mmCIF file of C-alpha atoms and ligand atoms in Angstrom:
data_model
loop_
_atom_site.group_PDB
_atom_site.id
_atom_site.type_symbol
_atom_site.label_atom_id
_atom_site.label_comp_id
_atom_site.label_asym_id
_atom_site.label_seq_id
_atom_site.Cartn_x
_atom_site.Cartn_y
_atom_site.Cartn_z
ATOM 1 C CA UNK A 269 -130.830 81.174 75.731
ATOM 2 C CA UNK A 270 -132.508 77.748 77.434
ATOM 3 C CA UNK A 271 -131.481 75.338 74.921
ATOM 4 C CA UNK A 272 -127.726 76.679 74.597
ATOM 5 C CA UNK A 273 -125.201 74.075 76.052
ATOM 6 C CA UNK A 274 -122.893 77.298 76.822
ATOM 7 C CA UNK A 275 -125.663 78.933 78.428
ATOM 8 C CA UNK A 276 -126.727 76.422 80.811
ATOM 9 C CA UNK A 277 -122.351 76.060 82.194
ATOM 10 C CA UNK A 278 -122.809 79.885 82.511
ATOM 11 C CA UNK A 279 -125.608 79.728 84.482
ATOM 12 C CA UNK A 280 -124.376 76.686 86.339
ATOM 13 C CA UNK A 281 -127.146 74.250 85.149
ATOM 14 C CA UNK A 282 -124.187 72.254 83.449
ATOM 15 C CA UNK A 283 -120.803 71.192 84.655
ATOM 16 C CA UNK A 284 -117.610 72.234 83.456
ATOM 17 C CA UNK A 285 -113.673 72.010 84.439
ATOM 18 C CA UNK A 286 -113.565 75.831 84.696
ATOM 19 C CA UNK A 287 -110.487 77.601 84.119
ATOM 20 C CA UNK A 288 -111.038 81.365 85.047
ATOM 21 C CA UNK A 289 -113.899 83.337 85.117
ATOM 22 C CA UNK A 290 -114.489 87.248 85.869
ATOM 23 C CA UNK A 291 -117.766 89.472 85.293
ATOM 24 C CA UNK A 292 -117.932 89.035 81.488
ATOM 25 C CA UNK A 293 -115.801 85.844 80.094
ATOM 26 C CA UNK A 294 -115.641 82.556 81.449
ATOM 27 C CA UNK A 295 -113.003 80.132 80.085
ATOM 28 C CA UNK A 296 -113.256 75.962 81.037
ATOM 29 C CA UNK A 297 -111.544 72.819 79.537
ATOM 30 C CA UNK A 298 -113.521 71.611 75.889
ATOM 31 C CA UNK A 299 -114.654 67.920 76.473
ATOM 32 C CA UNK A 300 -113.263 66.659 73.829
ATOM 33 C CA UNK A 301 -110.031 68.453 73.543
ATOM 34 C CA UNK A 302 -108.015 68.209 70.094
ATOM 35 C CA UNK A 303 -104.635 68.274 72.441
ATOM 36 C CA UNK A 304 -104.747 67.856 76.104
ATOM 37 C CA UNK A 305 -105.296 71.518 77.976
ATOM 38 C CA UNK A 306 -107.481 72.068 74.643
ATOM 39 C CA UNK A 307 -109.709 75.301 76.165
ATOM 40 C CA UNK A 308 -112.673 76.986 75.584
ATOM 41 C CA UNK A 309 -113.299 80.878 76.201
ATOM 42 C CA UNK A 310 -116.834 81.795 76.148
ATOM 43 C CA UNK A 311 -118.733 85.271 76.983
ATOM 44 C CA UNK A 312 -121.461 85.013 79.667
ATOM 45 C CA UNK A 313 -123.818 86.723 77.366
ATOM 46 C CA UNK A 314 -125.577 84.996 74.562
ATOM 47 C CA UNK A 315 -124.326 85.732 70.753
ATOM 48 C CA UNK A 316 -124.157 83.486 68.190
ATOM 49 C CA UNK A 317 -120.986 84.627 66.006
ATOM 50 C CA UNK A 318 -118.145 87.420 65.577
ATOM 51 C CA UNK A 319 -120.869 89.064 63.528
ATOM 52 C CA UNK A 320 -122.935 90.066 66.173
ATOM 53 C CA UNK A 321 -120.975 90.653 69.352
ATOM 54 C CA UNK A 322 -120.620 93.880 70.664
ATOM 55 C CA UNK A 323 -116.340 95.223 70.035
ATOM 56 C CA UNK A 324 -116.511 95.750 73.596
ATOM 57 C CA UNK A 325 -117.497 91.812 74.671
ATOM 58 C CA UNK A 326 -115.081 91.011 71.952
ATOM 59 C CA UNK A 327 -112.071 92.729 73.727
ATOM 60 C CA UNK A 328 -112.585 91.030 76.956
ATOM 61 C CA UNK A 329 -112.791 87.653 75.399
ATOM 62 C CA UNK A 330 -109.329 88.179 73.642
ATOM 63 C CA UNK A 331 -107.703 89.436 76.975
ATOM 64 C CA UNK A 332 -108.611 86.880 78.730
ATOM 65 C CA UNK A 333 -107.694 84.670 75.336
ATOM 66 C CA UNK A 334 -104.107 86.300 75.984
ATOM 67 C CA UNK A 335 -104.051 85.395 79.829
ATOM 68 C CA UNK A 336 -105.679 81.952 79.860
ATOM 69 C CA UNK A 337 -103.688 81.009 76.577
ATOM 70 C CA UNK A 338 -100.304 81.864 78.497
ATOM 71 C CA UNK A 339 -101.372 79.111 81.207
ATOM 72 C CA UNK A 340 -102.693 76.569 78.867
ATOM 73 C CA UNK A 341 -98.982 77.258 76.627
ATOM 74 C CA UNK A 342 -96.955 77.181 79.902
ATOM 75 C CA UNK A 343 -99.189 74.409 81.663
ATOM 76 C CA UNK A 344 -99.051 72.013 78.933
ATOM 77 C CA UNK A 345 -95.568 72.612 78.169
ATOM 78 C CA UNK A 346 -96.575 72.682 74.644
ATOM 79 C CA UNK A 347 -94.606 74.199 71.497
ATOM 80 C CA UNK A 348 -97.365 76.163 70.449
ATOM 81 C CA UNK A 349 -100.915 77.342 70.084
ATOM 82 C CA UNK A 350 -103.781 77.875 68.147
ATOM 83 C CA UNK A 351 -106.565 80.329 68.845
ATOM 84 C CA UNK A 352 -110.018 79.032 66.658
ATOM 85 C CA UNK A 353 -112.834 80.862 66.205
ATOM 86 C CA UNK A 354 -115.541 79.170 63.985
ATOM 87 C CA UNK A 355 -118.798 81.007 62.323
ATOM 88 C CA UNK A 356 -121.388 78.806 61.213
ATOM 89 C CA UNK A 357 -122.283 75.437 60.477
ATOM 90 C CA UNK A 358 -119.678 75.774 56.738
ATOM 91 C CA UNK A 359 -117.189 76.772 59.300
ATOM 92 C CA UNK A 360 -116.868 74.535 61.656
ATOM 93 C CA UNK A 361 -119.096 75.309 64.313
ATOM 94 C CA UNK A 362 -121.419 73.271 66.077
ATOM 95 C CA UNK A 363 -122.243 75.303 69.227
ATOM 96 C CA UNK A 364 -124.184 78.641 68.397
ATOM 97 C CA UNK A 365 -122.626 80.639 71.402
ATOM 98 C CA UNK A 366 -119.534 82.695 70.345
ATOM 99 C CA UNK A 367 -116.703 80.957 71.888
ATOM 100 C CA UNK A 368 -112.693 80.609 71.120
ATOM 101 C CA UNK A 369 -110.587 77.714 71.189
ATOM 102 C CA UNK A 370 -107.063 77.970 72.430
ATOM 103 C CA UNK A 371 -105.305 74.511 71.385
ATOM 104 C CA UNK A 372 -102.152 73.845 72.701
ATOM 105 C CA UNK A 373 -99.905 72.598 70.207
ATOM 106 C CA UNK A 374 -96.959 70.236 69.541
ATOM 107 C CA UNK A 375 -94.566 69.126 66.644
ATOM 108 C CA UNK A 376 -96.323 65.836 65.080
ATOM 109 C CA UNK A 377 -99.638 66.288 66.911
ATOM 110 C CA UNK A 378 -101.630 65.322 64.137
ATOM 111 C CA UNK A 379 -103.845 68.303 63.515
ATOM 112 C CA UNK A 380 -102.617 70.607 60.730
ATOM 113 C CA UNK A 381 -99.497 72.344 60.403
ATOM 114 C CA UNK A 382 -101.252 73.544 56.765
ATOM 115 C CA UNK A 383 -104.003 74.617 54.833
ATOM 116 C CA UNK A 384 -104.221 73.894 51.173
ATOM 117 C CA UNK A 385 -103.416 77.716 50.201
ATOM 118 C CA UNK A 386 -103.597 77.822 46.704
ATOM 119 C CA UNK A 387 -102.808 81.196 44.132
ATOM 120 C CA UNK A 388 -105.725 83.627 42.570
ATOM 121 C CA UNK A 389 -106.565 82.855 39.137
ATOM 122 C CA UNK A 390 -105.437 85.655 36.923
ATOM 123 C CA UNK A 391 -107.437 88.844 37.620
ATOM 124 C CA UNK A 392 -109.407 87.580 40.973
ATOM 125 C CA UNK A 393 -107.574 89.139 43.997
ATOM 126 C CA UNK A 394 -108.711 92.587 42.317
ATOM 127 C CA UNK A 395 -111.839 91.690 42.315
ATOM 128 C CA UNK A 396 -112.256 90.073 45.265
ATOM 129 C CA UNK A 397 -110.225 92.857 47.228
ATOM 130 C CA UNK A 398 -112.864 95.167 45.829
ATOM 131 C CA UNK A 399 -116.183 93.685 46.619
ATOM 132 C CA UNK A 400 -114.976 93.048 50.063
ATOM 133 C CA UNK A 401 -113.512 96.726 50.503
ATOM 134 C CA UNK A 402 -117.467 98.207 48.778
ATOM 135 C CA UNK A 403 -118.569 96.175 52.202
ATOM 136 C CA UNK A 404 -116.507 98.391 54.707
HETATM 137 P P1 LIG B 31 -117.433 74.609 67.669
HETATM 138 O O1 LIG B 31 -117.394 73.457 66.689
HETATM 139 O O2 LIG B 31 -116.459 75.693 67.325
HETATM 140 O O3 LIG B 31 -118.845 75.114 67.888
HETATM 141 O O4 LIG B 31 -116.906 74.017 69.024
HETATM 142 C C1 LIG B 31 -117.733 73.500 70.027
HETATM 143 C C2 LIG B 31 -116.834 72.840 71.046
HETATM 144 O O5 LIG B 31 -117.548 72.711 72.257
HETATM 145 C C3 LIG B 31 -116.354 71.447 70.646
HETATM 146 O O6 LIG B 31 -114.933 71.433 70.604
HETATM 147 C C4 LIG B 31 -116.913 70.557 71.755
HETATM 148 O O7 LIG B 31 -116.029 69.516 72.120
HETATM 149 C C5 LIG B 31 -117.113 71.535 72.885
HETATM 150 N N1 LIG B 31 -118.140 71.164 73.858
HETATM 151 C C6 LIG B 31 -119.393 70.735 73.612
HETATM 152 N N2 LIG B 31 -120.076 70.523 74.757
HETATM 153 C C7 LIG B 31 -119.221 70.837 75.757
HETATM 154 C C8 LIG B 31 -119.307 70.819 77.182
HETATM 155 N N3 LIG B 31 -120.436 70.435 77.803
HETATM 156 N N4 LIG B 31 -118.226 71.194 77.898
HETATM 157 C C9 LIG B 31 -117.086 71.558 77.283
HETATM 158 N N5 LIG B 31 -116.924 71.610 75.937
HETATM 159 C C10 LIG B 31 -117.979 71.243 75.194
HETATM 160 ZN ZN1 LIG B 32 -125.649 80.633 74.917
#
């Protein structure tokens, strides 16, 4: 895809601080990292979302999600870790090539420890649990 940042570090047209990279995945450090070590693991092929990946593309991003997430947790030395995966602009994302974000993580880091959960109103989990379920 020519106008896809993503694209253009896959195909080496762009820079990155790569991390690891095998047939399928490639993983380098984001440039504007939430925490230090925050990385980016991106497929070499061009899809926009979780939606329309192929299962099997999907596996070999979250192995190598597990692997490179070990180093970044063990490099950094940090507590802990998130994995991120946004779909859409409502969601958070701003590059339309599939990509996860392993964020190393630390006590008082000053991203969230919490989303503002909140209880169904009366009657609205059933509901809800039964359009989504009329989608599988
Ligand atoms: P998202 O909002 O989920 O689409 O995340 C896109 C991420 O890509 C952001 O965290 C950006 O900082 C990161 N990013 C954008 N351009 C580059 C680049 N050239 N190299 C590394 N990371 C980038
Ligand atoms: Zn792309």
């Amino acid at each position: 895809m020519p106008d896809c940042i993503f694209c253009q570090i896959i195909e080496g047209k762009l820079p990155c601080a790569k991390v690891y990279e095998d047939d399928l995945v490639i993983s380098f450090l984001d440039i504007n990292p939430v925490n230090t070590g925050h990385t980016l693991v991106v497929p070499k092929s061009h899809y926009v979302s979780l939606f329309d990946t192929p299962p099997d593309l999907l596996q070999a991003c979250i192995e190598v999600s597990q692997k490179v997430a070990r180093a970044v947790f063990k490099g950094t030395g940090a507590s802990g870790l998130n994995i991120i995966q946004n779909n859409f602009r409502s969601a958070g994302q701003l590059i339309d090539h599939i990509h996860f974000h392993l964020v190393p993580r630390n006590m008082h880091d000053g991203f969230f420890t919490s989303w503002p959960g909140k209880p169904y109103p009366s009657g609205e989990l059933e509901k809800t649990l039964k359009k989504i379920k009329a989608e599988l």
